[in-house]
XYZ file of C-alpha atoms in Angstrom:
138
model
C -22.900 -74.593 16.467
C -20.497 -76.610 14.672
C -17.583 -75.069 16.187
C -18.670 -75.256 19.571
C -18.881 -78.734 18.990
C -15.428 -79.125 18.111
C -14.268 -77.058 20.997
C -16.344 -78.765 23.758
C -15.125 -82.287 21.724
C -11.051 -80.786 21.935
C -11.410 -78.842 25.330
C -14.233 -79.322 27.302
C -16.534 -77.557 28.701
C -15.166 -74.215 29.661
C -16.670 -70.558 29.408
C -16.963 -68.564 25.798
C -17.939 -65.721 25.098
C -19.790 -65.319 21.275
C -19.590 -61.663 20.211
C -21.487 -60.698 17.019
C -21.673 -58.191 15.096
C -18.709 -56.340 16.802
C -18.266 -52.556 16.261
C -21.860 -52.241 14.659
C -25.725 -51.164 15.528
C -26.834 -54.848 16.716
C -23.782 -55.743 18.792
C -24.342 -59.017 21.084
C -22.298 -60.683 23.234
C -23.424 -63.828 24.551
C -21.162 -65.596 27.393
C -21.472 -68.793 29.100
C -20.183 -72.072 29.093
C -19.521 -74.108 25.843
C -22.495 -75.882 26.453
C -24.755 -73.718 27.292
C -23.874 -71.224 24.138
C -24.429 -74.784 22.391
C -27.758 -74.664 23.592
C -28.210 -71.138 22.841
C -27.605 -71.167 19.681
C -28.441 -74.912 18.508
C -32.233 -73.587 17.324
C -30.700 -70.785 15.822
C -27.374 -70.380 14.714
C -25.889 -66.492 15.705
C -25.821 -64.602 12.290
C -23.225 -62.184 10.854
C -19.621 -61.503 11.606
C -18.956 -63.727 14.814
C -16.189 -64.333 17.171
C -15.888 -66.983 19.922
C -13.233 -66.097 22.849
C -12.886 -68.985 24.881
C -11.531 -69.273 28.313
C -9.557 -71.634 30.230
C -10.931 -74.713 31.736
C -12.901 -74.310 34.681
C -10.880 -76.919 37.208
C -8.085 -75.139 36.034
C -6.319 -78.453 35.070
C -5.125 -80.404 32.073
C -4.228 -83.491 31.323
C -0.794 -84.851 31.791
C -0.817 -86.252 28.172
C -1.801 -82.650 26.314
C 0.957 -81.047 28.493
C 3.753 -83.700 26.965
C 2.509 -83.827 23.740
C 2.742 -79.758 23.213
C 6.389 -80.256 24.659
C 6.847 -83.270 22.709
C 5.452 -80.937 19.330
C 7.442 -77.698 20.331
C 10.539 -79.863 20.803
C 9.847 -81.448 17.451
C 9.412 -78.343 15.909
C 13.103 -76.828 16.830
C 12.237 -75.703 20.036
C 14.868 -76.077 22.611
C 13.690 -77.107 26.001
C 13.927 -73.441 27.347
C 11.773 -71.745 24.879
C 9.508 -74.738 24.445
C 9.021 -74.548 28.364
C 8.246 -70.935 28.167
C 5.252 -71.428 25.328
C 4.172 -73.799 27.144
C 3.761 -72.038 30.377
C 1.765 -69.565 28.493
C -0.686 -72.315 27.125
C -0.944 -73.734 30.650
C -0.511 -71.355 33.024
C 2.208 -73.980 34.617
C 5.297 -72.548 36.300
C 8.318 -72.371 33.590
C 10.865 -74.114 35.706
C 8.125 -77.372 36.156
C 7.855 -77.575 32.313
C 11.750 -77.422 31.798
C 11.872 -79.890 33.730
C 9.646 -81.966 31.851
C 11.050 -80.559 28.290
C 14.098 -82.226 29.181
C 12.518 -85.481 30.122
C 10.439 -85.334 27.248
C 13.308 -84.620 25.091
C 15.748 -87.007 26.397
C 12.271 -89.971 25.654
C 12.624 -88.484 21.949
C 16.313 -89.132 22.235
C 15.721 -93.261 23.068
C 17.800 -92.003 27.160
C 16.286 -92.831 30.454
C 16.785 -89.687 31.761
C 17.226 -85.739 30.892
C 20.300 -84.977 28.678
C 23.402 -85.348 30.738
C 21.812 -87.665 33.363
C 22.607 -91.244 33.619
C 21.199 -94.470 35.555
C 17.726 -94.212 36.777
C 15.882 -92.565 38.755
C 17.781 -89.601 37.664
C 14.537 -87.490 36.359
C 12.339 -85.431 38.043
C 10.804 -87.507 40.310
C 8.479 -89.322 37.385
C 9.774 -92.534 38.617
C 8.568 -92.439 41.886
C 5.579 -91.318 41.327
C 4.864 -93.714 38.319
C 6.031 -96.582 40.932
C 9.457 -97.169 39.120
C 11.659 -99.256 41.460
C 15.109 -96.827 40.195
C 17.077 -95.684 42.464
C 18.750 -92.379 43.898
């Protein structure tokens, strides 16, 4: 119960499925939501050998912030914006090219530059200016 907590606390709410007892005579497999295995199993805790898949969120969406701060720690960790963009695609289910686009924003941030690496002036990133009301030019 414990670690449902944590992952409705880090993720949300989002389905799960809690397998028990895998490969053997009493074999369950409980799936639901986060919160409503929580309230499953809050009375009594699943015993034995258990494993929790959990699924992706249910809007399909995810914060801004948690997207940039992966690329910001896959950058940090020797990542180049390519590769970085790729893992990150996987996490999120985000087209590659969108998340290059924001490794190299995110990268050229870590770098103290306005824009991506090789870009000058503002206004020269991918569009976050506008959209976050930035008065830069094209």
């Amino acid at each position: 119960v414990r670690t449902l907590d944590d992952i409705l606390a880090a993720l949300g709410d989002r389905p799960v499925a809690v397998a028990r007892e895998l490969t053997k005579l009493h074999e369950e497999i409980a799936r639901g939501t986060v919160s409503e295995m929580r309230a499953r199993y809050e009375g009594a805790p699943p015993r034995g050998e258990v494993v929790l898949v959990v699924g992706a969120p249910l809007d399909g969406g995810f914060a801004a912030d948690d997207v940039r701060a992966t690329l910001r720690a896959l950058l940090a960790g020797g990542h180049g914006p390519s590769q970085a963009a790729r893992e990150a695609a996987a996490l999120f289910a985000i087209p590659r090219g969108e998340l290059y686009t924001l490794a190299r924003e995110v990268s050229a941030e870590a770098a103290g530059q306005a824009g991506p690496p090789g870009a000058s002036g503002p206004g020269t990133g991918s569009g976050m200016d506008e959209r976050c009301g930035s008065r830069g030019g094209r």
